[in-house]
Tab-separated table of C-alpha atoms and ligand atoms in Angstrom:
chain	number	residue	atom	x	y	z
W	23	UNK	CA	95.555	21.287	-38.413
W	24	UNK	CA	97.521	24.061	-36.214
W	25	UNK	CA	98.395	27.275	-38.717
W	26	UNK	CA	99.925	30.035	-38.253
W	27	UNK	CA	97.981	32.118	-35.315
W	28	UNK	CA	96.650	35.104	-38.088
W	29	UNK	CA	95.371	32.257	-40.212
W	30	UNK	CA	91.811	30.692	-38.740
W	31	UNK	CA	90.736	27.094	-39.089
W	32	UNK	CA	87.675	26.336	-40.935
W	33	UNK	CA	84.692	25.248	-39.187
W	34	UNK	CA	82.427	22.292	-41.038
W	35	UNK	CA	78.866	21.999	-39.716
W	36	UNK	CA	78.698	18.218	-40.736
W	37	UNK	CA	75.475	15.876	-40.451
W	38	UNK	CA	76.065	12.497	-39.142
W	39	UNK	CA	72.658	10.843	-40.082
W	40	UNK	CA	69.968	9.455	-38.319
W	41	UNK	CA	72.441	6.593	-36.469
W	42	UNK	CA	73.712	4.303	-39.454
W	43	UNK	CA	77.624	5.233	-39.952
W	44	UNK	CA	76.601	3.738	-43.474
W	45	UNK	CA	74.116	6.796	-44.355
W	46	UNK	CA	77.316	9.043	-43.885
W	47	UNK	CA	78.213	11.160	-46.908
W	48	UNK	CA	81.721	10.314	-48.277
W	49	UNK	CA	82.041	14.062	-47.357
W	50	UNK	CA	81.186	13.573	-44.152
W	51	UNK	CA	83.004	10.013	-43.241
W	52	UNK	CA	86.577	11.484	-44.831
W	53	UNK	CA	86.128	14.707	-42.509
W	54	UNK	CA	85.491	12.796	-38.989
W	55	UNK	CA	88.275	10.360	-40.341
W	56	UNK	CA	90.911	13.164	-40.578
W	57	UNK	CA	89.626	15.529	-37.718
W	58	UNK	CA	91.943	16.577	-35.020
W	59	UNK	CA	88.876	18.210	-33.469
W	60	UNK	CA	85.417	17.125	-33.124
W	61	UNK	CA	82.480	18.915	-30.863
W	62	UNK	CA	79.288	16.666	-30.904
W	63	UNK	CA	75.889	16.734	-29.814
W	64	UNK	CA	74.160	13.782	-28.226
W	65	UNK	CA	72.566	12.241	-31.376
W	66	UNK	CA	75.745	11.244	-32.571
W	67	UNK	CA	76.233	7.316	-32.816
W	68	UNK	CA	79.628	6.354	-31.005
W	69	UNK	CA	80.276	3.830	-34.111
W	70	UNK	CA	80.116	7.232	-36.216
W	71	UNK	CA	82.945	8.984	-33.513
W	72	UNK	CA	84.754	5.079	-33.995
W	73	UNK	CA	85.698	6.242	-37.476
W	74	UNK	CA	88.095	9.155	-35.828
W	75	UNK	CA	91.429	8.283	-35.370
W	76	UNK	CA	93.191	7.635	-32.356
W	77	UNK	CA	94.600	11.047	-31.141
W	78	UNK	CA	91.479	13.148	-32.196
W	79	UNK	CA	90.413	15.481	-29.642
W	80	UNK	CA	86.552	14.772	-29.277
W	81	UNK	CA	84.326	17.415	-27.371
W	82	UNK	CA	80.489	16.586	-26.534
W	83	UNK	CA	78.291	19.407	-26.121
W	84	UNK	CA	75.967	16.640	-25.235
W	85	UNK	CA	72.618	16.432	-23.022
W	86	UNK	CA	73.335	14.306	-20.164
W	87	UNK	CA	70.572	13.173	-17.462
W	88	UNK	CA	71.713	15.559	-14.861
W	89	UNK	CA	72.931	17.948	-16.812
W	90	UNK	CA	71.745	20.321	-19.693
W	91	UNK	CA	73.171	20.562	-23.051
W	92	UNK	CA	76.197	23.386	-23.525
W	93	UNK	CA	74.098	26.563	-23.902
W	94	UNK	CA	74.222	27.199	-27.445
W	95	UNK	CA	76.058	30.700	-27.290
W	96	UNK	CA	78.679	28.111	-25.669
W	97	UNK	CA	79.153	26.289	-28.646
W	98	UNK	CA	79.195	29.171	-30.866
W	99	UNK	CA	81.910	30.212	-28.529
W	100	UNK	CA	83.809	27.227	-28.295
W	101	UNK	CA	83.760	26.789	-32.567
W	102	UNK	CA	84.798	30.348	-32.762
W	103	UNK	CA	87.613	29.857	-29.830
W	104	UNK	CA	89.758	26.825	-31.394
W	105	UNK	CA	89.080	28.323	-35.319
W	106	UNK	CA	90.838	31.407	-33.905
W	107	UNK	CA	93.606	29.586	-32.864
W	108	UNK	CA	93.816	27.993	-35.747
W	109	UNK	CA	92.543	24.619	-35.559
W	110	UNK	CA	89.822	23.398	-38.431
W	111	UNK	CA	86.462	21.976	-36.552
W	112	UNK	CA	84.099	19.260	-37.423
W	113	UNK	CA	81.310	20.506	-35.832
W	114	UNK	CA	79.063	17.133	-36.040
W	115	UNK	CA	75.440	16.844	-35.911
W	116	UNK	CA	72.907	14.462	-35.972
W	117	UNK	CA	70.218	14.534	-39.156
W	118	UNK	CA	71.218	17.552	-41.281
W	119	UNK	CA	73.313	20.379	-39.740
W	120	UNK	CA	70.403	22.599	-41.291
W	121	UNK	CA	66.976	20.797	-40.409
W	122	UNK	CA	66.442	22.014	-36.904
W	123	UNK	CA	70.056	21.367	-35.835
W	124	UNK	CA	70.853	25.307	-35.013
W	125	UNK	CA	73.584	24.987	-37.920
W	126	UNK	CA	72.348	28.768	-39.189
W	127	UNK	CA	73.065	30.301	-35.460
W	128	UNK	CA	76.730	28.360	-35.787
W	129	UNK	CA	77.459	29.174	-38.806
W	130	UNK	CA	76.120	32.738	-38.105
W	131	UNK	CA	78.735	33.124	-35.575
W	132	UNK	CA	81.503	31.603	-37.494
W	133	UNK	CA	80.959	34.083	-40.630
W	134	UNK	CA	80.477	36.985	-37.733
W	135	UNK	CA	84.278	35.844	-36.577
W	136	UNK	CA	85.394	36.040	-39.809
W	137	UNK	CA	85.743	32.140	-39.767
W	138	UNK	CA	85.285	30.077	-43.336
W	139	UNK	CA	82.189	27.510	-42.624
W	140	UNK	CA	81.281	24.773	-44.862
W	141	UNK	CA	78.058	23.019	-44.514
W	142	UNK	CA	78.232	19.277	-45.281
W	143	UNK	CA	74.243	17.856	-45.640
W	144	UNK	CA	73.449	14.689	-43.693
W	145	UNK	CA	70.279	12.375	-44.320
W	146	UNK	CA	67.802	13.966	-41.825
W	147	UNK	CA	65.893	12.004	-38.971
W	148	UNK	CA	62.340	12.055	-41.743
W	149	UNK	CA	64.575	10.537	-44.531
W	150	UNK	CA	65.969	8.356	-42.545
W	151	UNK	CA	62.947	7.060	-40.701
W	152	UNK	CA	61.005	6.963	-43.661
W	153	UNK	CA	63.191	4.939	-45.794
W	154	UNK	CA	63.689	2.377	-42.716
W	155	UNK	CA	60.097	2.027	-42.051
W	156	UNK	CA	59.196	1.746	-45.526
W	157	UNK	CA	56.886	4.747	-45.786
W	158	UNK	CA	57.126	7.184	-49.276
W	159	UNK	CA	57.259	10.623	-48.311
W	160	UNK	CA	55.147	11.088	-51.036
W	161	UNK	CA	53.895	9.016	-53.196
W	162	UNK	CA	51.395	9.759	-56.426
W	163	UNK	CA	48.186	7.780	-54.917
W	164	UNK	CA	48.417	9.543	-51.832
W	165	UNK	CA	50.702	12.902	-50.816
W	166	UNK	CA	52.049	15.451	-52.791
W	167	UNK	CA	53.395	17.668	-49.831
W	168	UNK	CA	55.525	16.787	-47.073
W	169	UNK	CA	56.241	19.380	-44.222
W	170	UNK	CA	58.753	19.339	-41.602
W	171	UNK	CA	57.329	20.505	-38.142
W	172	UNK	CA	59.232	20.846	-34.734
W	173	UNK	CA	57.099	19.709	-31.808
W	174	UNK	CA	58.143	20.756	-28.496
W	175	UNK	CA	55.887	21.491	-25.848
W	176	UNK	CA	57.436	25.139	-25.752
W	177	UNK	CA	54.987	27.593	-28.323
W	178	UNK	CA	53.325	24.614	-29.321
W	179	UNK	CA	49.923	26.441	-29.079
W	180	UNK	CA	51.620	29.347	-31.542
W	181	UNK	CA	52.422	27.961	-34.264
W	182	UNK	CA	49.853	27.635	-37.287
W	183	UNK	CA	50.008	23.886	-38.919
W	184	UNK	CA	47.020	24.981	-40.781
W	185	UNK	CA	46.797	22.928	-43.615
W	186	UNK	CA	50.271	20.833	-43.172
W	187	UNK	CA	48.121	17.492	-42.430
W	188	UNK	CA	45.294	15.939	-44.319
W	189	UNK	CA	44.344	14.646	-47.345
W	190	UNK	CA	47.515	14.590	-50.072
W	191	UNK	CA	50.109	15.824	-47.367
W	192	UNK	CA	52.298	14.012	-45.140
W	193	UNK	CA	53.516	15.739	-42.319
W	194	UNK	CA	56.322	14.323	-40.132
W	195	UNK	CA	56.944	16.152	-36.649
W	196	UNK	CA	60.440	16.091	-34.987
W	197	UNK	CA	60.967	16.373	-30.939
W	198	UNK	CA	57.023	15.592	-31.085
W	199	UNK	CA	57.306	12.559	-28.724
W	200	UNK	CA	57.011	14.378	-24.853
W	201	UNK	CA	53.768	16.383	-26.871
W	202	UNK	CA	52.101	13.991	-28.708
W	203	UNK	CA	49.035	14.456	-26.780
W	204	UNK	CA	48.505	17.832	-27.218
W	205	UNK	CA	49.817	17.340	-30.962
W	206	UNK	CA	46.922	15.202	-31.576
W	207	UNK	CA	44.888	17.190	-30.277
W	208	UNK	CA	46.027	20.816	-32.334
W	209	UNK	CA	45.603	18.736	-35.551
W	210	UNK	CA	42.185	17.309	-34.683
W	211	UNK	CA	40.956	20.829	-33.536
W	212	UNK	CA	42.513	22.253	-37.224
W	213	UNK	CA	40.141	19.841	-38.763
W	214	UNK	CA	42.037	16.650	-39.525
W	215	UNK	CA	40.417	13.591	-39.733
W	216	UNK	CA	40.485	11.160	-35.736
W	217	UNK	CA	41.119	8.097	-38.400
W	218	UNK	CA	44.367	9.621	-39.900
W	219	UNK	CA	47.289	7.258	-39.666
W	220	UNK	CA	50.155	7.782	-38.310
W	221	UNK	CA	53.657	6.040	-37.420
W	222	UNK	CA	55.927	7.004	-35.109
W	223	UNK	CA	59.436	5.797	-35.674
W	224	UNK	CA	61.922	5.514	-32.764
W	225	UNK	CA	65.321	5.123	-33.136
W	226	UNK	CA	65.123	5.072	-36.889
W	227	UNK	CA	67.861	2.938	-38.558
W	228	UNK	CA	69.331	1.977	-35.633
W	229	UNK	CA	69.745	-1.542	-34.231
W	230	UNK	CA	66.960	-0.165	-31.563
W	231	UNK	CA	64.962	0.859	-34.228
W	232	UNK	CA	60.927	0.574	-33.762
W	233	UNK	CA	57.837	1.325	-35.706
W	234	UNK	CA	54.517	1.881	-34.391
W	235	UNK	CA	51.097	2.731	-36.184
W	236	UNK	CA	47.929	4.189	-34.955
W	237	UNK	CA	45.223	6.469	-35.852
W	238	UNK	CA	45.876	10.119	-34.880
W	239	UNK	CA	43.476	10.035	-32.046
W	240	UNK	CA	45.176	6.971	-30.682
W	241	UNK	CA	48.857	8.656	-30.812
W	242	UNK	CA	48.866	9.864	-27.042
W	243	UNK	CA	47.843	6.598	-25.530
W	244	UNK	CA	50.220	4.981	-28.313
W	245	UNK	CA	53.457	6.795	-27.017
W	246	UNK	CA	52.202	6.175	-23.278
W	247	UNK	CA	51.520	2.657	-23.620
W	248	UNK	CA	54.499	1.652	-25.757
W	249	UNK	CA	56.694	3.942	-23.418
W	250	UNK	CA	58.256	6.022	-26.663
W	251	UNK	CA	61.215	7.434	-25.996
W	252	UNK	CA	63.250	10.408	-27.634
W	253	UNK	CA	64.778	10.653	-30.656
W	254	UNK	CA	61.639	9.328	-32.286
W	255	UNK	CA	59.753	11.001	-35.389
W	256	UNK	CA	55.941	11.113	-36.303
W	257	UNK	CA	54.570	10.439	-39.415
W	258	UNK	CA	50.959	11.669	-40.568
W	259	UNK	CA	48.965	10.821	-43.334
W	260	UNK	CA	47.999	7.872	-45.201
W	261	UNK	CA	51.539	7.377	-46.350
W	262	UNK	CA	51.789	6.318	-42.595
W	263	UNK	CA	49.270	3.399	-43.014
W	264	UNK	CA	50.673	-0.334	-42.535
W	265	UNK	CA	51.738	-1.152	-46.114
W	266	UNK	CA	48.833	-2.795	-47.747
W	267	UNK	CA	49.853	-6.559	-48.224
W	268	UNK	CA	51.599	-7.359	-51.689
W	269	UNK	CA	49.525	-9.504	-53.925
W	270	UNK	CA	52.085	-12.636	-53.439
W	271	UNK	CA	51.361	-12.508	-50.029
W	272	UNK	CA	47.683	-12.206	-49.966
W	273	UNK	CA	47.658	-14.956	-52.824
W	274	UNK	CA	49.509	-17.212	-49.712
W	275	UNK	CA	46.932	-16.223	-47.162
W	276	UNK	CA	44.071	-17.220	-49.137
W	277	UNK	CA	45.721	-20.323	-49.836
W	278	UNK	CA	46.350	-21.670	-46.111
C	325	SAH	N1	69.244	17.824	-37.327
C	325	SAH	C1	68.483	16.636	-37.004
C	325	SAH	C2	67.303	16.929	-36.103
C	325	SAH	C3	67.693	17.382	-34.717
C	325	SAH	S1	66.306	17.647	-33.692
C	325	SAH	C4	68.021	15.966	-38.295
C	325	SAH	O1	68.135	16.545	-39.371
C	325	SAH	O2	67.559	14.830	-38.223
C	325	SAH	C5	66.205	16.123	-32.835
C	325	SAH	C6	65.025	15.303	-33.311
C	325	SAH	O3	65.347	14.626	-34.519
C	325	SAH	C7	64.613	14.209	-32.364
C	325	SAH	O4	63.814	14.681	-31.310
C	325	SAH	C8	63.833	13.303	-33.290
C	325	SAH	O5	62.552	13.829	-33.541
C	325	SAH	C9	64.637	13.413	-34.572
C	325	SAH	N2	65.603	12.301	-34.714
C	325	SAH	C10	66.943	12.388	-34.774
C	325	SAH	N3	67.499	11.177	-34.953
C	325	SAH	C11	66.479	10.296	-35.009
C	325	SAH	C12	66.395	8.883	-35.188
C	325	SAH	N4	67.482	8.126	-35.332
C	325	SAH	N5	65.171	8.313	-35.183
C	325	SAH	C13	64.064	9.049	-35.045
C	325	SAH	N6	64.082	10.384	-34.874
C	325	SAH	C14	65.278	11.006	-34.861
């Protein structure tokens, strides 16, 4: 909407979900159906950008092969730029605009401008993932913990997982997939067990979508072998197991 030139636009830091335009928010899908502007990353399904209307001016901020995503003080720029002149932004995001999706730095900048933000919450890549492989989060036989680790290569060796992986816990690590090798590795050398499942889920609830299991000390050649590709989450802990058969289906086995 174009106001008055004193009068910003509001900026909403919106998360799109894993893929599935179903697993929008109403919030969410009645925002990128009335937008007149929407920046988006790279996550962001094109059946989710379908839902705008014809007219609606849509800016990526993307990661393309040759070329690197819009530096992020960009972005902040751009957001604050057209709220200035008065236009209202759906800033859209993949996951959850707050679960490593830089939404604190853009909103940050917005509320620095003098810009009104409003975060709308979208079901985040673990949720997501989880609920399409089948795997509880937590679940009272085996994990009462879950943690929510970023895993680039970059300050891997820094950070202290201590204690986020093991028995009772289930940890799932995003942007893990390019350093699952040395992820392995840092949580064997903490102390968790080789035999530790995990699953790694790529393209979670998309029609793409693909689950594979192995133990932790199996995860490096997993992603090699199975050529895993990015966005893709890992799972660890015996939540992460293959789901024991149901007794129907054993019953059958036995019986053939
Ligand atoms: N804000 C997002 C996360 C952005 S970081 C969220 O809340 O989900 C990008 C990482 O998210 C990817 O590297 C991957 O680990 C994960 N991810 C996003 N979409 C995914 C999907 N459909 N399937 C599996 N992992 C996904």
């Amino acid at each position: 909407m174009t106001r008055s030139p004193q009068l910003p636009g509001t900026v909403y830091l919106v998360g799109a979900g894993p893929g599935d335009p179903d697993l929008l928010t109403l919030r969410a899908a009645r925002l990128i159906m009335n937008a007149r502007l929407i920046v988006h990353d790279g996550l962001v399904e094109p059946a989710i950008l379908a839902l705008a209307r014809g007219g609606t001016r849509l800016i990526s901020v993307a990661k393309r092969r040759s070329k690197h995503t819009m530096p992020q003080h960009d972005i902040d720029a751009l957001l604050v730029r057209e709220a200035l002149a008065g236009n209202d932004v759906v800033r859209l995001k993949g996951g959850d605009p707050f679960v490593f999706g830089r939404g604190g730095e853009e909103a940050e900048a917005c509320r620095a401008a003098g810009i009104p933000v409003e975060i709308v919450p979208g079901v985040s890549a673990a949720l997501g993932a989880a609920a399409a492989a089948q795997i509880p989060l937590t679940h009272r036989a085996h994990s009462s913990i879950v943690s929510f680790v970023a895993g680039q290569c970059k300050g891997l060796t820094d950070q202290d997982w201590s204690g986020l992986a093991g028995q009772g816990r289930t940890l799932v690590i995003y942007m893990g997939v390019a350093s699952a090798d040395a992820i392995a590795e840092k949580l064997i050398a903490d102390g968790l067990s080789p035999e530790t499942p995990v699953a790694v889920i790529e393209n979670a609830t998309r029609a793409e979508m693909r689950v594979l299991r192995a133990p932790i000390a199996g995860l490096g050649a997993l992603v090699a072998h199975e050529r895993v590709r990015s966005p893709a989450v890992i799972v660890v802990g015996s939540v992460a197991a293959a789901p024991a058969h149901s007794l129907r289906e054993l019953a059958l086995e036995a019986a053939r």
